[in-house]
Amino acid sequence: MQMDLRTVTIAPQRQTYGHVARHIGGDKPASRYQEGTIGLQTTGNQHYRPLWDPAHDYFDESRTKLKMADWYAFRDPRQYYYGSYVLARARQQEAAEAAFDFVETRGLADALPDDIRALALDLILPLRHVAWGASMNNDFIAAYGYGTGITQPALYYAMDQLGIAQFDTRLGLLLAEPEALDAAREAWLHNVRWQSLRRLVEDLFVEQDWFELFVAQDLVLDGLLYPLVFQTIVDGDLAQRGGAAVAMVTQFQNEWAAETRKWVDAQIKAACADDAGNAALIGQWIAKWTPRAAAALCPLAEMGLGDRSAAVMDELCAALDARAARAGVRA
């Protein structure tokens, strides 16, 4: 008996799904990111309107003042869909675990100068409450925003902030006894240094325009907080004064801020390019929230930088304005 083996090429009838093809311009191969993002926003069969908000459908473009001709103009430059996001964060988690293990096994935390240890606890540990607030706000964006291109990565942003809150907590347990967590909570609730920032975080909880919340939280507040605390104070001043161990175990926060900055800027740029009125609207929101965020962060800057704090805050605000201008925002 003789058998002949042949290679048969089967041409697919379609390269991708119809709803994806309509957005990318014809039937051509689509990436996993495109197939997991484009055309997934619910647009019909919405049943009844929510009883707590009868003025809107569950998924409603009018929940923001922003106007978009194409809600899928929002794209993630990182190309994150669930699989790629989880793999990226798993690698970063391994690197963070290695940093904590290195510091713990070599006793680097015990060798920290007392003033550096106290500053790290006083400055970083209460920020876990800020990270939790940022997570809640991005959950709101994911729930009430419109367009999978922005709501999907907003949910990833929310999960990242929970992870940052956990890393901040772990830093506190590395440097001190568990009672330090209670002290940080008391500082967050009652210490005058934190009350402006706490009020800002809580005011954002009740902001109903989800894109204004995106601007206020992800662009303005986080765009000032992470460069101030983790780049300027921790990686700069603390590391030079003997706090390299603190910089090692907070490296994820720095890497995450640099990565997500690209996503945030891309959303602002897409909004400004899609509708001429968006550039001025976003500029108004930035002008509204930047002074509040800068004032709320000034006590933290003074804690870590002393007399340099005012100059550093001015530089960070100028850098934020330059980011917005590059994205097309009009003042």
C-alpha positions in Angstrom: 0.0 0.0 0.0 1.4 3.4 -1.0 0.6 6.7 0.7 1.3 10.1 -0.9 1.6 13.0 1.5 0.9 16.4 0.1 0.8 19.9 1.6 -2.5 21.6 1.0 -2.9 25.3 1.6 -6.4 26.3 2.7 -7.1 30.0 2.1 -9.3 31.5 4.8 -12.6 33.0 3.5 -12.1 36.0 5.7 -9.0 37.5 7.4 -10.8 38.9 10.4 -14.3 39.6 11.9 -16.6 41.8 10.0 -16.9 44.4 12.8 -13.1 44.7 12.9 -12.8 44.9 9.1 -15.2 47.8 9.0 -12.9 49.8 11.4 -9.5 48.9 10.0 -10.5 49.4 6.3 -11.1 46.2 4.5 -10.7 42.5 5.1 -7.1 42.2 6.1 -5.3 40.3 9.0 -5.9 42.0 12.4 -3.8 41.8 15.5 -5.0 40.2 18.6 -5.2 43.6 20.2 -7.5 44.9 17.4 -9.7 41.8 17.6 -9.9 42.1 21.4 -10.7 45.9 21.3 -12.5 47.1 18.2 -16.2 47.0 17.8 -16.9 45.6 21.3 -18.7 48.6 22.8 -22.4 47.8 23.5 -24.5 50.1 21.3 -27.9 48.5 21.2 -30.4 46.4 23.1 -29.8 48.3 26.3 -33.1 47.3 28.0 -34.4 49.9 30.5 -32.5 52.9 31.7 -30.8 52.6 35.2 -33.2 53.6 38.0 -30.5 55.6 39.7 -29.8 57.6 36.5 -32.8 57.7 34.3 -31.3 60.5 32.1 -28.8 58.1 30.6 -28.6 54.6 29.1 -26.2 52.2 30.7 -23.7 52.8 27.9 -24.2 56.4 26.8 -22.0 58.8 24.9 -23.6 61.8 26.7 -22.0 60.8 30.0 -19.1 63.1 29.1 -19.0 66.6 27.5 -16.3 65.2 25.2 -17.5 64.7 21.6 -16.1 62.0 19.4 -16.9 61.1 15.8 -15.2 57.8 16.3 -14.9 56.4 19.8 -12.5 53.8 18.5 -10.0 56.6 17.8 -8.9 55.8 21.4 -6.1 53.2 21.0 -3.5 51.8 23.4 0.0 52.3 22.1 1.1 49.4 24.3 -1.4 47.1 22.4 -2.6 45.6 25.6 -5.4 43.1 25.6 -5.9 40.8 28.5 -3.3 38.2 27.5 -0.5 40.7 26.7 -1.3 42.8 29.8 -1.1 39.9 32.1 2.2 38.6 30.6 3.8 42.1 30.9 2.7 42.6 34.5 3.8 39.0 35.5 7.3 39.9 34.3 7.3 43.1 36.3 6.0 41.3 39.3 8.9 38.9 39.1 11.4 41.8 38.9 9.7 43.5 41.9 9.8 40.2 43.9 13.5 39.9 43.1 14.1 43.4 44.4 12.3 42.8 47.6 14.2 39.5 48.1 17.5 41.2 47.4 16.9 43.9 50.0 15.5 41.5 52.6 18.2 38.8 52.3 21.0 41.3 52.5 19.6 43.3 55.4 19.6 46.5 53.4 16.4 47.7 55.1 18.0 47.4 58.5 21.0 49.4 57.3 18.9 52.4 56.3 19.7 55.6 58.2 16.9 56.4 60.7 16.0 59.7 59.0 15.6 58.0 55.6 13.5 55.2 57.1 11.2 57.7 58.8 10.9 59.8 55.7 10.1 56.8 53.5 7.4 55.6 56.0 5.9 59.1 56.4 5.9 59.9 52.6 5.1 56.6 50.9 2.9 54.6 53.2 -0.1 57.0 53.2 0.1 57.0 49.4 -1.5 53.5 49.4 -4.8 55.4 50.1 -4.1 57.6 47.1 -3.5 54.6 44.9 -6.7 52.9 46.1 -8.6 56.1 45.2 -7.0 56.1 41.7 -8.1 52.5 41.3 -11.7 53.4 42.2 -11.7 56.3 39.8 -10.5 54.2 36.9 -13.0 51.6 37.8 -15.6 54.3 37.3 -14.0 55.3 33.9 -14.1 51.6 32.9 -17.8 51.2 34.0 -19.3 54.4 32.6 -16.9 55.4 29.8 -17.6 54.8 26.1 -15.5 52.9 23.7 -13.5 49.7 24.5 -10.3 51.4 23.3 -10.3 53.5 26.5 -12.4 51.6 29.0 -10.3 48.4 28.7 -7.0 50.0 29.5 -8.7 52.1 32.2 -9.6 48.8 34.0 -6.0 47.7 33.7 -4.9 51.0 35.2 -7.3 50.4 38.1 -5.8 47.0 38.7 -2.2 48.4 38.5 -3.1 51.0 41.2 -4.3 48.2 43.5 -0.9 46.5 42.9 0.9 49.8 43.7 -1.1 50.1 46.9 0.1 46.6 47.8 3.7 47.4 47.0 3.5 50.5 49.2 2.1 48.4 52.0 4.8 45.8 51.6 7.4 48.6 51.8 6.0 49.7 55.1 6.1 46.1 56.5 9.7 45.8 55.2 10.8 49.0 57.1 8.7 48.8 60.2 6.3 46.8 62.3 2.6 46.4 61.2 1.7 49.2 63.5 3.2 51.6 60.9 0.1 50.9 58.7 -2.2 52.1 61.4 0.0 55.2 61.8 -0.1 55.9 58.1 -3.9 55.6 58.1 -4.2 58.0 61.0 -1.9 60.4 59.1 -4.1 60.1 56.1 -7.3 60.8 58.1 -6.0 63.5 60.5 -2.6 64.9 59.7 -3.0 68.4 58.2 -0.2 67.6 55.7 -2.4 65.1 53.9 -5.8 66.7 54.1 -5.7 68.7 50.9 -4.7 65.6 48.9 -7.3 63.5 50.7 -10.0 66.1 49.9 -8.9 66.1 46.2 -9.1 62.3 46.0 -12.5 62.3 47.7 -13.8 65.1 45.4 -12.8 63.0 42.4 -15.0 60.1 43.7 -18.1 62.2 42.9 -17.0 63.6 39.5 -19.6 62.4 37.1 -18.0 63.3 33.7 -15.8 60.2 33.2 -13.4 61.9 30.7 -12.9 64.9 33.0 -12.1 62.3 35.7 -9.6 60.7 33.4 -7.9 64.1 32.9 -8.0 65.0 36.6 -6.8 61.6 37.9 -4.6 60.0 35.2 -3.1 63.0 33.5 -3.0 65.7 36.2 -2.8 64.1 39.7 -0.8 61.0 38.7 1.2 63.1 36.2 2.5 65.2 39.1 2.6 62.7 42.0 4.7 60.0 40.5 7.5 62.2 39.0 7.5 64.1 42.4 7.6 61.2 44.8 9.2 58.3 43.1 11.4 60.0 40.5 12.6 63.2 42.2 12.4 62.3 45.9 13.0 58.6 46.1 15.2 57.9 43.1 16.9 61.3 43.5 17.4 62.6 47.0 16.7 59.5 49.1 19.0 57.3 47.0 21.8 59.8 47.2 21.4 60.0 51.0 21.7 56.3 51.7 18.2 55.2 50.7 19.0 53.1 47.6 17.1 50.2 49.2 13.9 52.2 49.1 14.5 53.1 45.4 15.0 49.4 44.6 11.7 48.3 46.0 9.7 51.1 44.4 11.1 50.7 40.9 7.8 49.3 39.7 6.1 52.6 40.4 8.6 54.5 38.3 8.5 52.0 35.4 4.7 51.9 35.5 4.4 55.7 35.5 6.6 56.0 32.4 4.7 53.3 30.6 1.2 54.5 31.4 2.2 58.1 30.5 2.4 57.0 26.9 -1.2 55.6 27.1 -2.6 58.7 28.8 -1.0 61.1 26.3 -2.3 59.0 23.4 -5.9 59.3 24.6 -5.6 63.1 25.0 -4.0 63.4 21.5 -6.8 61.2 20.0 -9.5 63.3 21.6 -8.0 66.6 20.5 -7.6 65.3 16.9 -11.1 63.9 16.6 -13.0 67.1 17.4 -11.8 70.6 17.4 -13.8 71.5 20.5 -12.2 68.8 22.6 -8.8 70.6 22.7 -10.2 73.7 24.4 -12.4 71.6 26.7 -9.5 69.4 27.9 -7.5 72.6 28.4 -10.2 74.0 30.7 -10.2 70.8 32.7 -6.4 70.8 33.1 -6.6 74.5 34.2 -9.2 73.5 36.7 -7.5 70.6 38.3 -3.7 71.4 38.1 -3.7 74.1 40.7 -5.6 71.9 43.2 -3.3 68.9 42.5 -0.1 71.0 42.8 -1.3 72.6 46.1 -2.2 69.2 47.5 1.2 67.8 46.7 3.2 70.8 48.0 3.3 69.4 51.6 4.8 66.2 50.2 7.3 68.1 48.2 8.3 70.1 51.3 8.6 66.9 53.3 11.0 65.4 50.9 12.8 68.4 49.3 12.7 71.2 51.8 13.5 74.6 50.3 13.6 73.1 46.8 10.0 72.1 46.9 8.5 75.2 45.3 10.9 75.2 42.3 10.4 71.5 41.7 6.6 71.8 41.7 6.9 74.7 39.2 9.0 72.5 37.0 6.6 69.5 37.2 3.6 71.8 36.4 5.5 73.2 33.4 6.3 69.7 32.2 2.6 68.7 32.5 1.6 71.7 30.5 4.2 70.8 27.8 2.8 67.2 27.7 -0.7 68.6 27.1 0.5 71.0 24.4 2.3 68.2 22.5 -1.0 66.2 22.6 -2.8 69.1 21.0 -4.5 70.7 24.1 -5.2 74.4 23.8 -4.9 76.5 26.9 
